Amino acid sequence: MEQREIQCEALINKCKQEAKQLAELAATKNKVHWSQSSFVSFCISVEEVLSYGVRKRYATSKQLSSSAKILADLGRRFPVAAATFDKCYGAKSHSSSSEDYAHLVTSSTTERRILWLRVAIIENSLVTIVNEIIKNADKYYTEYSAICHPVYGEVFGYLLDGPCSIRVSRLKIADTAISSPTPAEIVKRHNKVLSVSVCKIQQVSMY
């Protein structure tokens, strides 16, 4: 199995796992708070898929992640993407019109990476945006990406349907701050799990 296949499979498997855990949490609660670890973990796994194998011009910079750069470019001709980008990273992100999301605009690198994903899920626009990204995949991604993969790209699109239909609350839940690790801590866990997953897939492919 090629390295590309191994990495794509590991990323999609991680996203599947996070989608399942989020669905299980949603089944026990009326709403999921956007700072709960299951929701944040799902957003991180989606961001990792969207940022893997991008073309050089969309590589992550100090200001924006790869997926946010793609969102900005897509917004030039796709109003839904433009509205989401403006609320998260544009001038509107600091205006009174975006009051609901003001406390999510932070200097934390990790939180800035997934900010637009969290907002898009809350506003029920993530599936629409991602489907548009997939339609224009050749513009944004190399052939080594999961998005351009003939199987995993389609699987990724289907993966979002369930989690993106979950009701997400902006109201503070009493035990959220106590029970949820920070996004940075979640990223460390993701990287550890992903590396283990890649190793396992490599071992299996050797037989």
PDB file of C-alpha atoms in Angstrom:
ATOM      1  CA  MET A   1       0.000   0.000   0.000  1.00  0.00           C
ATOM      2  CA  GLU A   2       1.352   3.431  -0.966  1.00  0.00           C
ATOM      3  CA  GLN A   3       2.084   6.061   1.673  1.00  0.00           C
ATOM      4  CA  ARG A   4      -0.682   8.222   0.235  1.00  0.00           C
ATOM      5  CA  GLU A   5      -3.224   5.443   0.736  1.00  0.00           C
ATOM      6  CA  ILE A   6      -1.999   4.815   4.266  1.00  0.00           C
ATOM      7  CA  GLN A   7      -2.238   8.467   5.315  1.00  0.00           C
ATOM      8  CA  CYS A   8      -5.632   8.995   3.670  1.00  0.00           C
ATOM      9  CA  GLU A   9      -7.043   5.867   5.279  1.00  0.00           C
ATOM     10  CA  ALA A  10      -5.742   6.923   8.709  1.00  0.00           C
ATOM     11  CA  LEU A  11      -7.268  10.412   8.374  1.00  0.00           C
ATOM     12  CA  ILE A  12     -10.659   9.117   7.238  1.00  0.00           C
ATOM     13  CA  ASN A  13     -10.716   6.408   9.914  1.00  0.00           C
ATOM     14  CA  LYS A  14     -10.003   9.030  12.574  1.00  0.00           C
ATOM     15  CA  CYS A  15     -12.806  11.215  11.222  1.00  0.00           C
ATOM     16  CA  LYS A  16     -15.185   8.223  11.264  1.00  0.00           C
ATOM     17  CA  GLN A  17     -14.268   7.528  14.879  1.00  0.00           C
ATOM     18  CA  GLU A  18     -14.856  11.126  15.954  1.00  0.00           C
ATOM     19  CA  ALA A  19     -18.157  11.275  14.043  1.00  0.00           C
ATOM     20  CA  LYS A  20     -19.334   8.128  15.823  1.00  0.00           C
ATOM     21  CA  GLN A  21     -18.370   9.450  19.260  1.00  0.00           C
ATOM     22  CA  LEU A  22     -20.111  12.752  18.594  1.00  0.00           C
ATOM     23  CA  ALA A  23     -23.250  10.932  17.442  1.00  0.00           C
ATOM     24  CA  GLU A  24     -23.221   8.814  20.607  1.00  0.00           C
ATOM     25  CA  LEU A  25     -22.916  11.939  22.755  1.00  0.00           C
ATOM     26  CA  ALA A  26     -25.729  13.667  20.864  1.00  0.00           C
ATOM     27  CA  ALA A  27     -27.973  10.635  21.452  1.00  0.00           C
ATOM     28  CA  THR A  28     -27.767  11.231  25.206  1.00  0.00           C
ATOM     29  CA  LYS A  29     -28.162  15.015  25.152  1.00  0.00           C
ATOM     30  CA  ASN A  30     -30.685  17.451  23.716  1.00  0.00           C
ATOM     31  CA  LYS A  31     -27.851  19.689  22.539  1.00  0.00           C
ATOM     32  CA  VAL A  32     -24.070  19.489  22.329  1.00  0.00           C
ATOM     33  CA  HIS A  33     -22.080  22.498  23.497  1.00  0.00           C
ATOM     34  CA  TRP A  34     -19.489  23.767  21.007  1.00  0.00           C
ATOM     35  CA  SER A  35     -16.665  23.594  23.561  1.00  0.00           C
ATOM     36  CA  GLN A  36     -17.251  19.956  24.497  1.00  0.00           C
ATOM     37  CA  SER A  37     -14.322  17.725  23.630  1.00  0.00           C
ATOM     38  CA  SER A  38     -16.279  15.403  21.298  1.00  0.00           C
ATOM     39  CA  PHE A  39     -17.399  18.347  19.168  1.00  0.00           C
ATOM     40  CA  VAL A  40     -13.948  19.956  19.135  1.00  0.00           C
ATOM     41  CA  SER A  41     -12.304  16.602  18.296  1.00  0.00           C
ATOM     42  CA  PHE A  42     -14.650  16.095  15.365  1.00  0.00           C
ATOM     43  CA  CYS A  43     -13.857  19.573  14.021  1.00  0.00           C
ATOM     44  CA  ILE A  44     -10.125  18.908  14.338  1.00  0.00           C
ATOM     45  CA  SER A  45     -10.428  15.609  12.463  1.00  0.00           C
ATOM     46  CA  VAL A  46     -12.363  17.355   9.669  1.00  0.00           C
ATOM     47  CA  GLU A  47      -9.768  20.130   9.514  1.00  0.00           C
ATOM     48  CA  GLU A  48      -6.960  17.572   9.231  1.00  0.00           C
ATOM     49  CA  VAL A  49      -8.630  15.953   6.224  1.00  0.00           C
ATOM     50  CA  LEU A  50      -9.287  19.323   4.575  1.00  0.00           C
ATOM     51  CA  SER A  51      -5.695  20.478   5.151  1.00  0.00           C
ATOM     52  CA  TYR A  52      -3.955  17.331   3.911  1.00  0.00           C
ATOM     53  CA  GLY A  53      -2.450  17.406   0.420  1.00  0.00           C
ATOM     54  CA  VAL A  54      -3.317  21.036  -0.384  1.00  0.00           C
ATOM     55  CA  ARG A  55      -1.517  22.890  -3.158  1.00  0.00           C
ATOM     56  CA  LYS A  56       1.375  25.132  -2.071  1.00  0.00           C
ATOM     57  CA  ARG A  57      -0.537  28.381  -2.415  1.00  0.00           C
ATOM     58  CA  TYR A  58      -3.000  27.156   0.225  1.00  0.00           C
ATOM     59  CA  ALA A  59      -0.393  25.959   2.723  1.00  0.00           C
ATOM     60  CA  THR A  60      -0.957  26.999   6.338  1.00  0.00           C
ATOM     61  CA  SER A  61       0.477  30.382   7.305  1.00  0.00           C
ATOM     62  CA  LYS A  62       0.698  32.319  10.577  1.00  0.00           C
ATOM     63  CA  GLN A  63      -2.586  34.030   9.794  1.00  0.00           C
ATOM     64  CA  LEU A  64      -4.723  31.226   8.361  1.00  0.00           C
ATOM     65  CA  SER A  65      -4.873  27.455   8.178  1.00  0.00           C
ATOM     66  CA  SER A  66      -4.977  25.692   4.815  1.00  0.00           C
ATOM     67  CA  SER A  67      -8.697  25.013   5.094  1.00  0.00           C
ATOM     68  CA  ALA A  68      -9.402  28.665   5.979  1.00  0.00           C
ATOM     69  CA  LYS A  69      -7.409  29.808   2.925  1.00  0.00           C
ATOM     70  CA  ILE A  70      -9.502  27.507   0.747  1.00  0.00           C
ATOM     71  CA  LEU A  71     -12.643  28.894   2.387  1.00  0.00           C
ATOM     72  CA  ALA A  72     -11.508  32.455   1.589  1.00  0.00           C
ATOM     73  CA  ASP A  73     -10.847  31.627  -2.050  1.00  0.00           C
ATOM     74  CA  LEU A  74     -14.125  29.744  -2.390  1.00  0.00           C
ATOM     75  CA  GLY A  75     -15.913  32.755  -0.894  1.00  0.00           C
ATOM     76  CA  ARG A  76     -15.035  34.858  -3.937  1.00  0.00           C
ATOM     77  CA  ARG A  77     -17.758  33.089  -5.895  1.00  0.00           C
ATOM     78  CA  PHE A  78     -19.718  31.216  -3.224  1.00  0.00           C
ATOM     79  CA  PRO A  79     -21.678  33.526  -0.829  1.00  0.00           C
ATOM     80  CA  VAL A  80     -22.155  30.884   1.882  1.00  0.00           C
ATOM     81  CA  ALA A  81     -18.384  30.433   2.197  1.00  0.00           C
ATOM     82  CA  ALA A  82     -17.820  34.202   2.106  1.00  0.00           C
ATOM     83  CA  ALA A  83     -20.291  34.795   4.943  1.00  0.00           C
ATOM     84  CA  THR A  84     -18.647  32.136   7.119  1.00  0.00           C
ATOM     85  CA  PHE A  85     -15.139  33.453   6.462  1.00  0.00           C
ATOM     86  CA  ASP A  86     -16.134  37.057   7.273  1.00  0.00           C
ATOM     87  CA  LYS A  87     -17.707  36.052  10.574  1.00  0.00           C
ATOM     88  CA  CYS A  88     -14.606  34.159  11.635  1.00  0.00           C
ATOM     89  CA  TYR A  89     -11.596  35.939  10.158  1.00  0.00           C
ATOM     90  CA  GLY A  90     -12.780  39.053   8.314  1.00  0.00           C
ATOM     91  CA  ALA A  91     -13.792  42.511   9.496  1.00  0.00           C
ATOM     92  CA  LYS A  92     -17.173  41.203  10.641  1.00  0.00           C
ATOM     93  CA  SER A  93     -15.499  38.912  13.173  1.00  0.00           C
ATOM     94  CA  HIS A  94     -14.925  41.967  15.390  1.00  0.00           C
ATOM     95  CA  SER A  95     -18.244  43.689  14.773  1.00  0.00           C
ATOM     96  CA  SER A  96     -21.457  43.610  16.755  1.00  0.00           C
ATOM     97  CA  SER A  97     -23.102  41.559  13.985  1.00  0.00           C
ATOM     98  CA  SER A  98     -20.936  38.618  15.054  1.00  0.00           C
ATOM     99  CA  GLU A  99     -21.540  38.938  18.779  1.00  0.00           C
ATOM    100  CA  ASP A 100     -22.550  35.283  19.082  1.00  0.00           C
ATOM    101  CA  TYR A 101     -19.089  34.149  17.975  1.00  0.00           C
ATOM    102  CA  ALA A 102     -16.963  36.880  19.545  1.00  0.00           C
ATOM    103  CA  HIS A 103     -15.701  34.692  22.384  1.00  0.00           C
ATOM    104  CA  LEU A 104     -14.513  32.064  19.884  1.00  0.00           C
ATOM    105  CA  VAL A 105     -12.178  34.549  18.163  1.00  0.00           C
ATOM    106  CA  THR A 106      -8.976  33.812  20.040  1.00  0.00           C
ATOM    107  CA  SER A 107      -5.213  33.969  19.715  1.00  0.00           C
ATOM    108  CA  SER A 108      -5.024  30.184  20.184  1.00  0.00           C
ATOM    109  CA  THR A 109      -3.654  28.656  16.975  1.00  0.00           C
ATOM    110  CA  THR A 110      -5.717  25.510  17.367  1.00  0.00           C
ATOM    111  CA  GLU A 111      -8.979  27.330  18.008  1.00  0.00           C
ATOM    112  CA  ARG A 112      -8.404  29.643  15.045  1.00  0.00           C
ATOM    113  CA  ARG A 113      -7.820  26.588  12.833  1.00  0.00           C
ATOM    114  CA  ILE A 114     -11.205  25.075  13.613  1.00  0.00           C
ATOM    115  CA  LEU A 115     -13.165  28.276  14.200  1.00  0.00           C
ATOM    116  CA  TRP A 116     -14.857  28.348  10.800  1.00  0.00           C
ATOM    117  CA  LEU A 117     -15.764  24.653  11.063  1.00  0.00           C
ATOM    118  CA  ARG A 118     -17.488  25.168  14.404  1.00  0.00           C
ATOM    119  CA  VAL A 119     -19.412  28.169  13.117  1.00  0.00           C
ATOM    120  CA  ALA A 120     -20.368  26.408   9.866  1.00  0.00           C
ATOM    121  CA  ILE A 121     -21.750  23.406  11.764  1.00  0.00           C
ATOM    122  CA  ILE A 122     -23.757  25.645  14.078  1.00  0.00           C
ATOM    123  CA  GLU A 123     -25.199  27.509  11.096  1.00  0.00           C
ATOM    124  CA  ASN A 124     -25.861  24.285   9.138  1.00  0.00           C
ATOM    125  CA  SER A 125     -23.633  25.296   6.253  1.00  0.00           C
ATOM    126  CA  LEU A 126     -20.606  22.977   6.574  1.00  0.00           C
ATOM    127  CA  VAL A 127     -21.951  20.205   4.323  1.00  0.00           C
ATOM    128  CA  THR A 128     -22.796  22.750   1.612  1.00  0.00           C
ATOM    129  CA  ILE A 129     -19.336  24.343   1.821  1.00  0.00           C
ATOM    130  CA  VAL A 130     -17.437  21.043   1.855  1.00  0.00           C
ATOM    131  CA  ASN A 131     -19.439  19.700  -1.090  1.00  0.00           C
ATOM    132  CA  GLU A 132     -18.444  22.808  -3.041  1.00  0.00           C
ATOM    133  CA  ILE A 133     -14.795  22.290  -2.045  1.00  0.00           C
ATOM    134  CA  ILE A 134     -14.972  18.676  -3.244  1.00  0.00           C
ATOM    135  CA  LYS A 135     -16.487  19.805  -6.575  1.00  0.00           C
ATOM    136  CA  ASN A 136     -13.473  22.094  -7.046  1.00  0.00           C
ATOM    137  CA  ALA A 137     -10.952  19.684  -5.529  1.00  0.00           C
ATOM    138  CA  ASP A 138      -8.483  19.859  -8.437  1.00  0.00           C
ATOM    139  CA  LYS A 139      -8.011  23.577  -7.846  1.00  0.00           C
ATOM    140  CA  TYR A 140      -7.167  23.243  -4.172  1.00  0.00           C
ATOM    141  CA  TYR A 141      -5.575  19.810  -3.751  1.00  0.00           C
ATOM    142  CA  THR A 142      -2.838  17.619  -5.156  1.00  0.00           C
ATOM    143  CA  GLU A 143      -3.501  14.060  -6.267  1.00  0.00           C
ATOM    144  CA  TYR A 144      -2.125  12.854  -2.912  1.00  0.00           C
ATOM    145  CA  SER A 145      -4.937  14.388  -0.856  1.00  0.00           C
ATOM    146  CA  ALA A 146      -7.832  12.519   0.707  1.00  0.00           C
ATOM    147  CA  ILE A 147     -10.262  14.937  -0.964  1.00  0.00           C
ATOM    148  CA  CYS A 148      -9.065  13.959  -4.458  1.00  0.00           C
ATOM    149  CA  HIS A 149      -8.965  10.252  -3.653  1.00  0.00           C
ATOM    150  CA  PRO A 150     -11.578   8.373  -5.732  1.00  0.00           C
ATOM    151  CA  VAL A 151     -12.934   6.562  -2.669  1.00  0.00           C
ATOM    152  CA  TYR A 152     -12.012   8.547   0.441  1.00  0.00           C
ATOM    153  CA  GLY A 153     -13.131  11.885  -0.984  1.00  0.00           C
ATOM    154  CA  GLU A 154     -16.662  10.583  -1.437  1.00  0.00           C
ATOM    155  CA  VAL A 155     -16.635   8.823   1.940  1.00  0.00           C
ATOM    156  CA  PHE A 156     -15.580  12.070   3.638  1.00  0.00           C
ATOM    157  CA  GLY A 157     -18.537  13.915   2.126  1.00  0.00           C
ATOM    158  CA  TYR A 158     -20.979  11.326   3.439  1.00  0.00           C
ATOM    159  CA  LEU A 159     -19.311  11.350   6.874  1.00  0.00           C
ATOM    160  CA  LEU A 160     -20.370  14.932   7.526  1.00  0.00           C
ATOM    161  CA  ASP A 161     -24.109  14.437   7.077  1.00  0.00           C
ATOM    162  CA  GLY A 162     -24.828  12.918  10.506  1.00  0.00           C
ATOM    163  CA  PRO A 163     -22.631  15.119  12.754  1.00  0.00           C
ATOM    164  CA  CYS A 164     -23.679  18.285  10.912  1.00  0.00           C
ATOM    165  CA  SER A 165     -27.340  17.625  11.706  1.00  0.00           C
ATOM    166  CA  ILE A 166     -26.663  17.665  15.458  1.00  0.00           C
ATOM    167  CA  ARG A 167     -27.989  20.607  17.455  1.00  0.00           C
ATOM    168  CA  VAL A 168     -25.075  22.596  18.850  1.00  0.00           C
ATOM    169  CA  SER A 169     -25.608  25.051  21.691  1.00  0.00           C
ATOM    170  CA  ARG A 170     -23.839  28.357  22.288  1.00  0.00           C
ATOM    171  CA  LEU A 171     -25.130  28.489  25.869  1.00  0.00           C
ATOM    172  CA  LYS A 172     -22.636  27.603  28.570  1.00  0.00           C
ATOM    173  CA  ILE A 173     -23.063  24.189  30.150  1.00  0.00           C
ATOM    174  CA  ALA A 174     -22.052  23.992  33.805  1.00  0.00           C
ATOM    175  CA  ASP A 175     -19.693  21.026  33.523  1.00  0.00           C
ATOM    176  CA  THR A 176     -18.152  21.914  30.150  1.00  0.00           C
ATOM    177  CA  ALA A 177     -15.107  23.752  31.470  1.00  0.00           C
ATOM    178  CA  ILE A 178     -14.371  20.974  33.953  1.00  0.00           C
ATOM    179  CA  SER A 179     -14.840  17.969  31.680  1.00  0.00           C
ATOM    180  CA  SER A 180     -13.424  19.237  28.385  1.00  0.00           C
ATOM    181  CA  PRO A 181      -9.664  19.442  27.625  1.00  0.00           C
ATOM    182  CA  THR A 182      -8.349  22.412  25.661  1.00  0.00           C
ATOM    183  CA  PRO A 183      -8.207  22.222  21.842  1.00  0.00           C
ATOM    184  CA  ALA A 184      -4.398  22.177  22.032  1.00  0.00           C
ATOM    185  CA  GLU A 185      -4.508  19.094  24.263  1.00  0.00           C
ATOM    186  CA  ILE A 186      -6.964  17.446  21.890  1.00  0.00           C
ATOM    187  CA  VAL A 187      -4.614  18.085  18.948  1.00  0.00           C
ATOM    188  CA  LYS A 188      -1.793  16.317  20.816  1.00  0.00           C
ATOM    189  CA  ARG A 189      -4.064  13.312  21.354  1.00  0.00           C
ATOM    190  CA  HIS A 190      -5.104  13.378  17.689  1.00  0.00           C
ATOM    191  CA  ASN A 191      -1.505  13.374  16.498  1.00  0.00           C
ATOM    192  CA  LYS A 192      -0.673  10.457  18.777  1.00  0.00           C
ATOM    193  CA  VAL A 193      -3.690   8.422  17.650  1.00  0.00           C
ATOM    194  CA  LEU A 194      -3.053   9.245  13.989  1.00  0.00           C
ATOM    195  CA  SER A 195       0.584   8.136  14.158  1.00  0.00           C
ATOM    196  CA  VAL A 196      -0.438   4.862  15.812  1.00  0.00           C
ATOM    197  CA  SER A 197      -3.114   4.348  13.148  1.00  0.00           C
ATOM    198  CA  VAL A 198      -0.598   4.918  10.343  1.00  0.00           C
ATOM    199  CA  CYS A 199       1.809   2.404  11.905  1.00  0.00           C
ATOM    200  CA  LYS A 200      -0.931  -0.226  12.190  1.00  0.00           C
ATOM    201  CA  ILE A 201      -2.017   0.267   8.569  1.00  0.00           C
ATOM    202  CA  GLN A 202       1.614  -0.019   7.430  1.00  0.00           C
ATOM    203  CA  GLN A 203       2.038  -3.262   9.373  1.00  0.00           C
ATOM    204  CA  VAL A 204      -1.123  -4.746   7.877  1.00  0.00           C
ATOM    205  CA  SER A 205      -0.136  -3.721   4.351  1.00  0.00           C
ATOM    206  CA  MET A 206       3.163  -5.611   4.663  1.00  0.00           C
ATOM    207  CA  TYR A 207       1.353  -8.955   4.809  1.00  0.00           C
TER     208      TYR A 207
END
